[in-house]
Amino acid sequence: MRGEELVVNEALKVRALPEGSYDNLLEFLRLYRDAIQIIVDRIWGINEKLSKKKLHRLFYNDLVSMSFRAHHAKEIYINAKNLMESAKNNGGRKPVLRKLSARIDKYDYKLDLNNMTLTLKLHNDYEARLKLIASRERVEKFRSWSNYELVVKYEDGEFWVSIYFKRAVKPLEPRTVMAIDLNFGNVTLAIYTPDGRRLRLKKLNTPHKKILTHKIWIEKIQKRYPKSWRFIKNVRKAIERHGKRIKNISWDYAHRVGDLIAELALRYHSVVVLEDLEKLRENNKKSREFNKRLGLWFYRRIQFCIEYEAGERNLEVVKVNPRGTSSKCPRCGGKLVEYGYRVLRCRKCGFIGDRDVTATINIYKKYISKHSRCGVFGVAPNAPKPDEAPSGMRGKPG
Ligand SMILES: [Zn+2]
């Protein structure tokens, strides 16, 4: 992993003002939407997996004869396929497109950050020139990045573009390992040296109680109006209000934690090690704790912010399989059983440790076993002492 390039992505979303008439641009967006709809309609009933090649064979010529450019055609059938798949995965109905929005390949636009203009290549060889409305400072950092796709949207009489940028960075050579254990009630992080000494330990409580309170409100309202809540305006509004609070609380928290963690990791030159959430679902690890009401989405949001903030600081992020991180003894590999509030004990060797701290040791060990090689991480790690929980931490409700 080390020495390899790290790719950081970010979108620049700005308002854009067309220079001159924008009839062609609007026509393009309508055509684009309708073309996606036609393809969605045609592939909705197809149950086999549609490869890019197959989509190309089925739709390319039609799209080009509708006066689209080659790369438009590709974007359109891929968009249609993604739309169909996500609708089916969510058990939903066939999507009906209303919004005017088009994804455009980098070959079909020209971006000039000096003059803040964007030229889009449309159907029929039309072009549209747009002025980007953004401050110099906001754009400055993207100058050294490379742009790839963009999305142009027409909404409430305004055009918006999101331009996607990426840049390759060489990650900082890590000197320590920061292992992060996400829980329902807290985020626990521990920084270890390559030979297993713990340098820092921190627990950050999550706002899960606040979130649950709003969830419970929503459920109460829905229970009171089981059939009609969707249709009574005030009821729906009340539900939306609680939903919005949940969204704000969780994003605020995720941003704060992401920033704090990345700052700490930068100070210690850490590689940031997280549990792979995709595998979490398979392993069904924390399922008991999962309490369907506060699910994976909350963990995802936190991880997203950690990864983003770490990327901003050129720090490497690695994900490990969470299997066994809170059920296996880090000293002997035996099975851990509960031994009081959030404390675990190994039946085999007598090891006793705080549940979350133990998880960080296991996460750390998973990273080291995969990534240690010559150099800094070549030393075989001793298992850190897990029972040295910091004072005042144990028993504190998450
Ligand atoms: Zn043991």
Tab-separated table of C-alpha atoms and ligand atoms in Angstrom:
chain	number	residue	atom	x	y	z
A	1	MET	CA	0.000	0.000	0.000
A	2	ARG	CA	2.642	2.489	1.005
A	3	GLY	CA	4.293	4.380	-1.790
A	4	GLU	CA	1.276	3.843	-3.980
A	5	GLU	CA	-0.699	6.776	-5.194
A	6	LEU	CA	-3.724	7.982	-3.393
A	7	VAL	CA	-6.524	9.530	-5.410
A	8	VAL	CA	-8.578	12.302	-3.890
A	9	ASN	CA	-11.904	13.288	-5.494
A	10	GLU	CA	-13.949	16.377	-5.028
A	11	ALA	CA	-16.737	18.161	-6.853
A	12	LEU	CA	-16.978	21.868	-7.449
A	13	LYS	CA	-20.626	22.857	-7.592
A	14	VAL	CA	-21.327	26.305	-9.005
A	15	ARG	CA	-24.099	28.254	-10.635
A	16	ALA	CA	-23.588	28.919	-14.321
A	17	LEU	CA	-24.973	31.672	-16.521
A	18	PRO	CA	-25.375	30.890	-20.215
A	19	GLU	CA	-23.932	33.510	-22.531
A	20	GLY	CA	-26.624	34.385	-25.026
A	21	SER	CA	-29.618	32.208	-25.726
A	22	TYR	CA	-29.852	28.946	-23.859
A	23	ASP	CA	-32.496	27.325	-26.019
A	24	ASN	CA	-30.050	24.755	-27.342
A	25	LEU	CA	-28.868	23.860	-23.890
A	26	LEU	CA	-32.410	23.340	-22.655
A	27	GLU	CA	-33.233	21.307	-25.722
A	28	PHE	CA	-30.165	19.190	-25.084
A	29	LEU	CA	-31.154	18.546	-21.466
A	30	ARG	CA	-34.663	17.515	-22.527
A	31	LEU	CA	-33.374	15.227	-25.239
A	32	TYR	CA	-30.887	13.733	-22.817
A	33	ARG	CA	-33.549	13.057	-20.195
A	34	ASP	CA	-35.926	11.569	-22.736
A	35	ALA	CA	-33.206	9.342	-24.151
A	36	ILE	CA	-32.449	7.963	-20.692
A	37	GLN	CA	-36.151	7.347	-20.159
A	38	ILE	CA	-36.474	5.471	-23.431
A	39	ILE	CA	-33.592	3.207	-22.495
A	40	VAL	CA	-34.883	2.651	-18.966
A	41	ASP	CA	-38.244	1.661	-20.463
A	42	ARG	CA	-36.575	-0.761	-22.809
A	43	ILE	CA	-34.263	-2.451	-20.320
A	44	TRP	CA	-36.669	-2.509	-17.366
A	45	GLY	CA	-37.983	-5.948	-18.273
A	46	ILE	CA	-34.567	-7.434	-19.002
A	47	ASN	CA	-33.368	-9.497	-16.078
A	48	GLU	CA	-29.954	-10.573	-17.291
A	49	LYS	CA	-26.908	-8.536	-16.450
A	50	LEU	CA	-26.273	-5.846	-19.037
A	51	SER	CA	-22.629	-5.323	-19.853
A	52	LYS	CA	-21.329	-2.072	-21.284
A	53	LYS	CA	-20.638	-3.890	-24.490
A	54	LYS	CA	-24.192	-5.096	-24.764
A	55	LEU	CA	-25.619	-1.680	-23.967
A	56	HIS	CA	-23.397	-0.235	-26.620
A	57	ARG	CA	-24.616	-2.719	-29.189
A	58	LEU	CA	-28.237	-2.140	-28.287
A	59	PHE	CA	-28.350	1.638	-28.082
A	60	TYR	CA	-25.295	3.341	-29.501
A	61	ASN	CA	-26.525	3.725	-33.070
A	62	ASP	CA	-29.955	4.916	-32.020
A	63	LEU	CA	-28.484	7.539	-29.745
A	64	VAL	CA	-26.070	8.802	-32.344
A	65	SER	CA	-28.888	9.034	-34.857
A	66	MET	CA	-30.733	11.164	-32.299
A	67	SER	CA	-27.810	13.568	-32.917
A	68	PHE	CA	-25.871	12.804	-29.737
A	69	ARG	CA	-22.091	12.696	-29.730
A	70	ALA	CA	-20.279	9.424	-29.110
A	71	HIS	CA	-19.510	10.146	-25.462
A	72	HIS	CA	-22.997	11.449	-24.808
A	73	ALA	CA	-24.303	8.099	-25.970
A	74	LYS	CA	-22.045	6.228	-23.572
A	75	GLU	CA	-23.025	8.436	-20.633
A	76	ILE	CA	-26.703	8.033	-21.457
A	77	TYR	CA	-26.871	4.254	-21.551
A	78	ILE	CA	-24.709	3.922	-18.458
A	79	ASN	CA	-26.883	6.414	-16.635
A	80	ALA	CA	-29.991	4.509	-17.649
A	81	LYS	CA	-28.523	1.248	-16.456
A	82	ASN	CA	-27.489	2.709	-13.075
A	83	LEU	CA	-30.911	4.237	-12.596
A	84	MET	CA	-32.640	0.994	-13.361
A	85	GLU	CA	-30.385	-0.996	-11.053
A	86	SER	CA	-30.765	1.309	-8.094
A	87	ALA	CA	-34.547	1.413	-8.548
A	88	LYS	CA	-34.660	-2.380	-8.617
A	89	ASN	CA	-32.328	-2.722	-5.643
A	90	ASN	CA	-34.589	-0.495	-3.631
A	91	GLY	CA	-37.571	-2.558	-4.678
A	92	GLY	CA	-39.015	0.485	-6.328
A	93	ARG	CA	-41.058	1.089	-9.403
A	94	LYS	CA	-39.734	1.962	-12.795
A	95	PRO	CA	-38.275	5.453	-12.555
A	96	VAL	CA	-39.960	8.317	-14.337
A	97	LEU	CA	-37.538	11.138	-15.045
A	98	ARG	CA	-38.631	14.707	-14.602
A	99	LYS	CA	-35.553	16.675	-13.666
A	100	LEU	CA	-33.301	18.114	-16.309
A	101	SER	CA	-29.822	16.920	-15.611
A	102	ALA	CA	-27.045	15.531	-17.776
A	103	ARG	CA	-23.741	13.898	-17.010
A	104	ILE	CA	-21.097	14.948	-19.488
A	105	ASP	CA	-17.801	13.306	-20.237
A	106	LYS	CA	-14.580	15.307	-20.103
A	107	TYR	CA	-14.257	14.989	-23.887
A	108	ASP	CA	-17.446	16.943	-24.327
A	109	TYR	CA	-16.617	20.097	-22.466
A	110	LYS	CA	-13.874	22.664	-22.136
A	111	LEU	CA	-13.183	24.282	-18.817
A	112	ASP	CA	-11.286	27.538	-18.534
A	113	LEU	CA	-10.659	28.404	-14.901
A	114	ASN	CA	-8.766	31.579	-15.794
A	115	ASN	CA	-11.778	33.110	-17.451
A	116	MET	CA	-14.283	31.082	-15.428
A	117	THR	CA	-16.016	29.813	-18.506
A	118	LEU	CA	-17.304	26.439	-19.521
A	119	THR	CA	-18.072	25.327	-23.058
A	120	LEU	CA	-20.366	22.359	-23.452
A	121	LYS	CA	-20.556	20.321	-26.604
A	122	LEU	CA	-24.189	19.500	-27.252
A	123	HIS	CA	-26.211	17.518	-29.759
A	124	ASN	CA	-26.081	18.470	-33.447
A	125	ASP	CA	-22.653	20.034	-32.880
A	126	TYR	CA	-24.226	22.881	-30.979
A	127	GLU	CA	-22.141	24.482	-28.272
A	128	ALA	CA	-23.139	26.349	-25.150
A	129	ARG	CA	-20.886	28.767	-23.317
A	130	LEU	CA	-21.498	29.347	-19.648
A	131	LYS	CA	-20.000	31.751	-17.163
A	132	LEU	CA	-19.240	30.122	-13.817
A	133	ILE	CA	-20.347	32.034	-10.767
A	134	ALA	CA	-17.818	31.345	-8.017
A	135	SER	CA	-15.183	33.213	-6.091
A	136	ARG	CA	-11.535	32.954	-7.096
A	137	GLU	CA	-10.651	31.421	-3.743
A	138	ARG	CA	-13.072	28.571	-4.167
A	139	VAL	CA	-11.693	27.659	-7.534
A	140	GLU	CA	-8.024	28.241	-6.808
A	141	LYS	CA	-7.269	24.907	-5.228
A	142	PHE	CA	-8.600	22.974	-8.229
A	143	ARG	CA	-6.115	24.472	-10.650
A	144	SER	CA	-3.587	21.763	-10.030
A	145	TRP	CA	-6.228	19.010	-10.071
A	146	SER	CA	-7.510	17.224	-13.126
A	147	ASN	CA	-11.161	17.387	-14.040
A	148	TYR	CA	-13.126	14.491	-15.434
A	149	GLU	CA	-16.922	14.372	-15.661
A	150	LEU	CA	-19.397	17.078	-14.928
A	151	VAL	CA	-23.108	17.247	-14.285
A	152	VAL	CA	-25.185	20.113	-15.590
A	153	LYS	CA	-28.636	20.755	-14.132
A	154	TYR	CA	-31.514	23.097	-14.776
A	155	GLU	CA	-33.509	23.835	-11.636
A	156	ASP	CA	-36.018	26.569	-10.888
A	157	GLY	CA	-34.819	28.637	-13.785
A	158	GLU	CA	-31.132	28.317	-12.947
A	159	PHE	CA	-28.270	26.283	-14.363
A	160	TRP	CA	-25.905	24.508	-12.005
A	161	VAL	CA	-22.805	22.535	-12.806
A	162	SER	CA	-20.881	20.104	-10.635
A	163	ILE	CA	-17.419	19.552	-12.008
A	164	TYR	CA	-15.620	16.502	-10.686
A	165	PHE	CA	-11.928	16.839	-9.983
A	166	LYS	CA	-9.339	14.397	-8.850
A	167	ARG	CA	-5.730	14.556	-7.915
A	168	ALA	CA	-3.152	11.926	-7.180
A	169	VAL	CA	-1.091	12.420	-4.082
A	170	LYS	CA	1.705	10.502	-2.530
A	171	PRO	CA	0.499	9.558	0.919
A	172	LEU	CA	2.552	10.524	3.927
A	173	GLU	CA	4.807	7.720	5.041
A	174	PRO	CA	3.028	6.453	8.137
A	175	ARG	CA	4.910	6.182	11.404
A	176	THR	CA	2.035	5.019	13.557
A	177	VAL	CA	-1.272	3.206	13.188
A	178	MET	CA	-4.561	4.753	14.219
A	179	ALA	CA	-7.219	2.082	14.716
A	180	ILE	CA	-10.812	3.256	14.845
A	181	ASP	CA	-13.735	1.313	16.262
A	182	LEU	CA	-17.177	2.678	15.489
A	183	ASN	CA	-19.924	1.885	17.903
A	184	PHE	CA	-23.482	2.752	18.503
A	185	GLY	CA	-22.630	5.013	21.413
A	186	ASN	CA	-19.042	6.031	20.801
A	187	VAL	CA	-16.141	6.232	18.418
A	188	THR	CA	-12.986	4.814	19.954
A	189	LEU	CA	-9.613	5.541	18.466
A	190	ALA	CA	-6.188	4.389	19.521
A	191	ILE	CA	-2.783	5.202	18.076
A	192	TYR	CA	-0.163	2.465	18.140
A	193	THR	CA	3.514	2.416	17.303
A	194	PRO	CA	4.656	-0.257	14.839
A	195	ASP	CA	5.824	-2.390	17.743
A	196	GLY	CA	2.482	-2.215	19.479
A	197	ARG	CA	2.852	0.523	22.055
A	198	ARG	CA	-0.235	2.622	22.528
A	199	LEU	CA	0.402	6.360	22.304
A	200	ARG	CA	-3.107	7.755	22.478
A	201	LEU	CA	-6.566	6.574	23.346
A	202	LYS	CA	-9.719	8.570	22.864
A	203	LYS	CA	-13.424	7.897	23.112
A	204	LEU	CA	-15.884	10.262	21.542
A	205	ASN	CA	-19.517	9.872	22.419
A	206	THR	CA	-21.944	9.823	19.505
A	207	PRO	CA	-25.219	11.751	19.545
A	208	HIS	CA	-27.133	8.493	19.143
A	209	LYS	CA	-29.577	9.328	21.922
A	210	LYS	CA	-30.594	12.572	20.268
A	211	ILE	CA	-31.013	10.806	16.953
A	212	LEU	CA	-33.075	8.057	18.508
A	213	THR	CA	-35.346	10.582	20.179
A	214	HIS	CA	-36.232	12.046	16.801
A	215	LYS	CA	-36.671	8.586	15.315
A	216	ILE	CA	-39.058	7.677	18.090
A	217	TRP	CA	-41.050	10.838	17.422
A	218	ILE	CA	-41.347	9.936	13.776
A	219	GLU	CA	-42.501	6.439	14.634
A	220	LYS	CA	-45.035	7.741	17.131
A	221	ILE	CA	-46.548	10.073	14.566
A	222	GLN	CA	-46.646	7.367	11.948
A	223	LYS	CA	-48.347	5.048	14.393
A	224	ARG	CA	-50.972	7.611	15.219
A	225	TYR	CA	-51.754	8.131	11.529
A	226	PRO	CA	-50.829	4.748	10.124
A	227	LYS	CA	-52.468	5.180	6.751
A	228	SER	CA	-52.805	8.866	6.303
A	229	TRP	CA	-49.525	10.433	7.474
A	230	ARG	CA	-48.271	10.755	3.961
A	231	PHE	CA	-51.303	12.725	2.881
A	232	ILE	CA	-51.938	15.137	5.730
A	233	LYS	CA	-49.760	18.129	5.156
A	234	ASN	CA	-49.046	19.064	8.762
A	235	VAL	CA	-48.318	15.516	9.762
A	236	ARG	CA	-45.957	15.085	6.883
A	237	LYS	CA	-44.292	18.384	7.738
A	238	ALA	CA	-43.765	17.306	11.337
A	239	ILE	CA	-42.120	14.112	10.194
A	240	GLU	CA	-39.930	16.019	7.796
A	241	ARG	CA	-38.840	18.324	10.602
A	242	HIS	CA	-37.625	15.431	12.705
A	243	GLY	CA	-35.951	13.918	9.666
A	244	LYS	CA	-34.107	17.136	9.049
A	245	ARG	CA	-32.935	17.323	12.638
A	246	ILE	CA	-31.546	13.796	12.359
A	247	LYS	CA	-29.746	14.736	9.195
A	248	ASN	CA	-28.208	17.852	10.705
A	249	ILE	CA	-27.190	16.213	13.965
A	250	SER	CA	-25.526	13.301	12.233
A	251	TRP	CA	-23.697	15.364	9.596
A	252	ASP	CA	-22.509	17.883	12.196
A	253	TYR	CA	-21.168	15.094	14.290
A	254	ALA	CA	-19.557	13.294	11.369
A	255	HIS	CA	-17.809	16.467	10.212
A	256	ARG	CA	-16.517	17.266	13.656
A	257	VAL	CA	-15.256	13.753	14.281
A	258	GLY	CA	-13.710	13.474	10.825
A	259	ASP	CA	-11.822	16.693	11.306
A	260	LEU	CA	-10.658	15.861	14.804
A	261	ILE	CA	-9.505	12.373	13.842
A	262	ALA	CA	-7.651	13.528	10.747
A	263	GLU	CA	-5.891	16.285	12.696
A	264	LEU	CA	-4.745	13.797	15.286
A	265	ALA	CA	-3.646	11.326	12.627
A	266	LEU	CA	-1.657	14.067	10.941
A	267	ARG	CA	0.070	14.971	14.173
A	268	TYR	CA	1.110	11.354	14.715
A	269	HIS	CA	1.747	10.560	11.035
A	270	SER	CA	-0.739	7.733	11.268
A	271	VAL	CA	-2.232	5.484	8.701
A	272	VAL	CA	-5.953	5.488	9.527
A	273	VAL	CA	-7.432	2.005	9.843
A	274	LEU	CA	-11.192	1.526	9.702
A	275	GLU	CA	-13.450	-1.478	9.621
A	276	ASP	CA	-14.846	-2.361	6.232
A	277	LEU	CA	-18.574	-1.667	6.558
A	278	GLU	CA	-19.463	-3.768	3.540
A	279	LYS	CA	-18.015	-6.783	5.274
A	280	LEU	CA	-19.690	-5.792	8.496
A	281	ARG	CA	-23.013	-6.582	6.948
A	282	GLU	CA	-21.872	-9.994	5.776
A	283	ASN	CA	-20.359	-10.909	9.099
A	284	ASN	CA	-23.332	-9.628	10.951
A	285	LYS	CA	-20.977	-8.612	13.689
A	286	LYS	CA	-22.585	-5.861	15.600
A	287	SER	CA	-26.043	-6.891	14.561
A	288	ARG	CA	-27.304	-7.110	18.087
A	289	GLU	CA	-26.221	-3.633	18.754
A	290	PHE	CA	-27.498	-2.525	15.466
A	291	ASN	CA	-30.928	-1.685	16.555
A	292	LYS	CA	-32.510	-1.288	13.171
A	293	ARG	CA	-33.338	2.266	14.079
A	294	LEU	CA	-29.776	3.499	13.911
A	295	GLY	CA	-28.133	1.567	11.193
A	296	LEU	CA	-25.195	1.418	8.920
A	297	TRP	CA	-25.975	4.820	7.416
A	298	PHE	CA	-24.720	6.525	10.557
A	299	TYR	CA	-21.425	4.631	10.497
A	300	ARG	CA	-21.101	5.308	6.769
A	301	ARG	CA	-21.528	9.002	7.270
A	302	ILE	CA	-18.807	9.091	9.912
A	303	GLN	CA	-16.443	7.027	7.787
A	304	PHE	CA	-17.114	9.231	4.790
A	305	CYS	CA	-16.016	12.299	6.738
A	306	ILE	CA	-12.975	10.567	8.206
A	307	GLU	CA	-11.870	9.454	4.754
A	308	TYR	CA	-12.490	12.855	3.261
A	309	GLU	CA	-10.609	14.761	5.939
A	310	ALA	CA	-7.759	12.249	5.899
A	311	GLY	CA	-7.517	12.603	2.124
A	312	GLU	CA	-7.307	16.367	2.448
A	313	ARG	CA	-4.230	15.854	4.608
A	314	ASN	CA	-2.594	13.232	2.367
A	315	LEU	CA	-3.138	10.524	4.917
A	316	GLU	CA	-3.664	6.959	3.914
A	317	VAL	CA	-6.868	5.173	4.929
A	318	VAL	CA	-7.038	1.389	5.007
A	319	LYS	CA	-10.035	-0.816	5.677
A	320	VAL	CA	-9.836	-4.190	7.352
A	321	ASN	CA	-12.349	-6.969	7.736
A	322	PRO	CA	-14.217	-6.446	11.006
A	323	ARG	CA	-14.703	-10.163	11.599
A	324	GLY	CA	-13.930	-10.996	15.211
A	325	THR	CA	-12.644	-7.562	16.227
A	326	SER	CA	-14.816	-7.555	19.307
A	327	SER	CA	-15.089	-11.246	19.989
A	328	LYS	CA	-11.549	-12.558	19.697
A	329	CYS	CA	-8.879	-12.335	22.369
A	330	PRO	CA	-6.004	-10.189	21.106
A	331	ARG	CA	-3.552	-12.106	23.283
A	332	CYS	CA	-4.382	-15.742	22.537
A	333	GLY	CA	-7.115	-15.702	19.895
A	334	GLY	CA	-9.642	-17.317	22.249
A	335	LYS	CA	-13.277	-16.349	22.443
A	336	LEU	CA	-14.170	-13.322	24.505
A	337	VAL	CA	-17.245	-13.261	26.688
A	338	GLU	CA	-18.992	-10.388	28.386
A	339	TYR	CA	-17.684	-9.483	31.796
A	340	GLY	CA	-19.611	-6.512	32.998
A	341	TYR	CA	-20.596	-3.355	31.204
A	342	ARG	CA	-18.682	-3.175	27.929
A	343	VAL	CA	-15.877	-5.272	29.376
A	344	LEU	CA	-14.782	-8.562	27.856
A	345	ARG	CA	-12.887	-11.487	29.267
A	346	CYS	CA	-11.049	-14.351	27.604
A	347	ARG	CA	-11.976	-17.748	28.985
A	348	LYS	CA	-8.742	-19.252	27.845
A	349	CYS	CA	-6.062	-16.906	29.110
A	350	GLY	CA	-7.904	-14.656	31.503
A	351	PHE	CA	-7.346	-11.493	29.501
A	352	ILE	CA	-9.734	-8.718	30.544
A	353	GLY	CA	-10.246	-5.582	28.532
A	354	ASP	CA	-12.577	-2.759	27.687
A	355	ARG	CA	-14.662	-3.845	24.734
A	356	ASP	CA	-13.890	-0.884	22.497
A	357	VAL	CA	-10.193	-0.725	23.348
A	358	THR	CA	-9.914	-4.434	22.624
A	359	ALA	CA	-11.501	-3.830	19.242
A	360	THR	CA	-8.872	-1.219	18.397
A	361	ILE	CA	-6.099	-3.679	19.269
A	362	ASN	CA	-7.624	-6.271	16.992
A	363	ILE	CA	-8.033	-3.732	14.205
A	364	TYR	CA	-4.431	-2.652	14.657
A	365	LYS	CA	-3.250	-6.259	14.553
A	366	LYS	CA	-5.215	-6.943	11.397
A	367	TYR	CA	-3.560	-3.998	9.713
A	368	ILE	CA	-0.072	-4.962	10.874
A	369	SER	CA	-0.435	-8.588	9.828
A	370	LYS	CA	-1.276	-7.508	6.299
A	371	HIS	CA	0.898	-4.478	5.876
A	372	SER	CA	4.044	-5.077	7.842
A	373	ARG	CA	7.090	-5.508	5.675
A	374	CYS	CA	10.604	-4.175	5.590
A	375	GLY	CA	10.927	-0.642	6.845
A	376	VAL	CA	9.079	1.001	9.615
A	377	PHE	CA	6.417	-1.629	9.883
A	378	GLY	CA	8.757	-4.587	9.611
A	379	VAL	CA	8.948	-5.187	13.333
A	380	ALA	CA	6.785	-8.006	14.593
A	381	PRO	CA	4.301	-6.401	16.921
A	382	ASN	CA	3.827	-7.347	20.509
A	383	ALA	CA	0.236	-7.307	21.531
A	384	PRO	CA	-0.383	-4.025	23.307
A	385	LYS	CA	-1.620	-4.257	26.829
A	386	PRO	CA	-5.346	-3.984	26.510
A	387	ASP	CA	-6.274	-3.757	30.164
A	388	GLU	CA	-4.815	-0.325	30.648
A	389	ALA	CA	-8.008	1.565	30.121
A	390	PRO	CA	-7.641	5.251	30.781
A	391	SER	CA	-9.094	6.444	34.031
A	392	GLY	CA	-12.630	7.678	34.101
A	393	MET	CA	-13.461	5.945	30.894
A	394	ARG	CA	-14.789	2.594	31.927
A	395	GLY	CA	-18.452	2.480	32.761
A	396	LYS	CA	-19.133	5.801	31.182
A	397	PRO	CA	-22.276	5.336	29.181
A	398	GLY	CA	-21.729	5.780	25.496
B	1	ZN	ZN	-6.940	-14.998	25.537
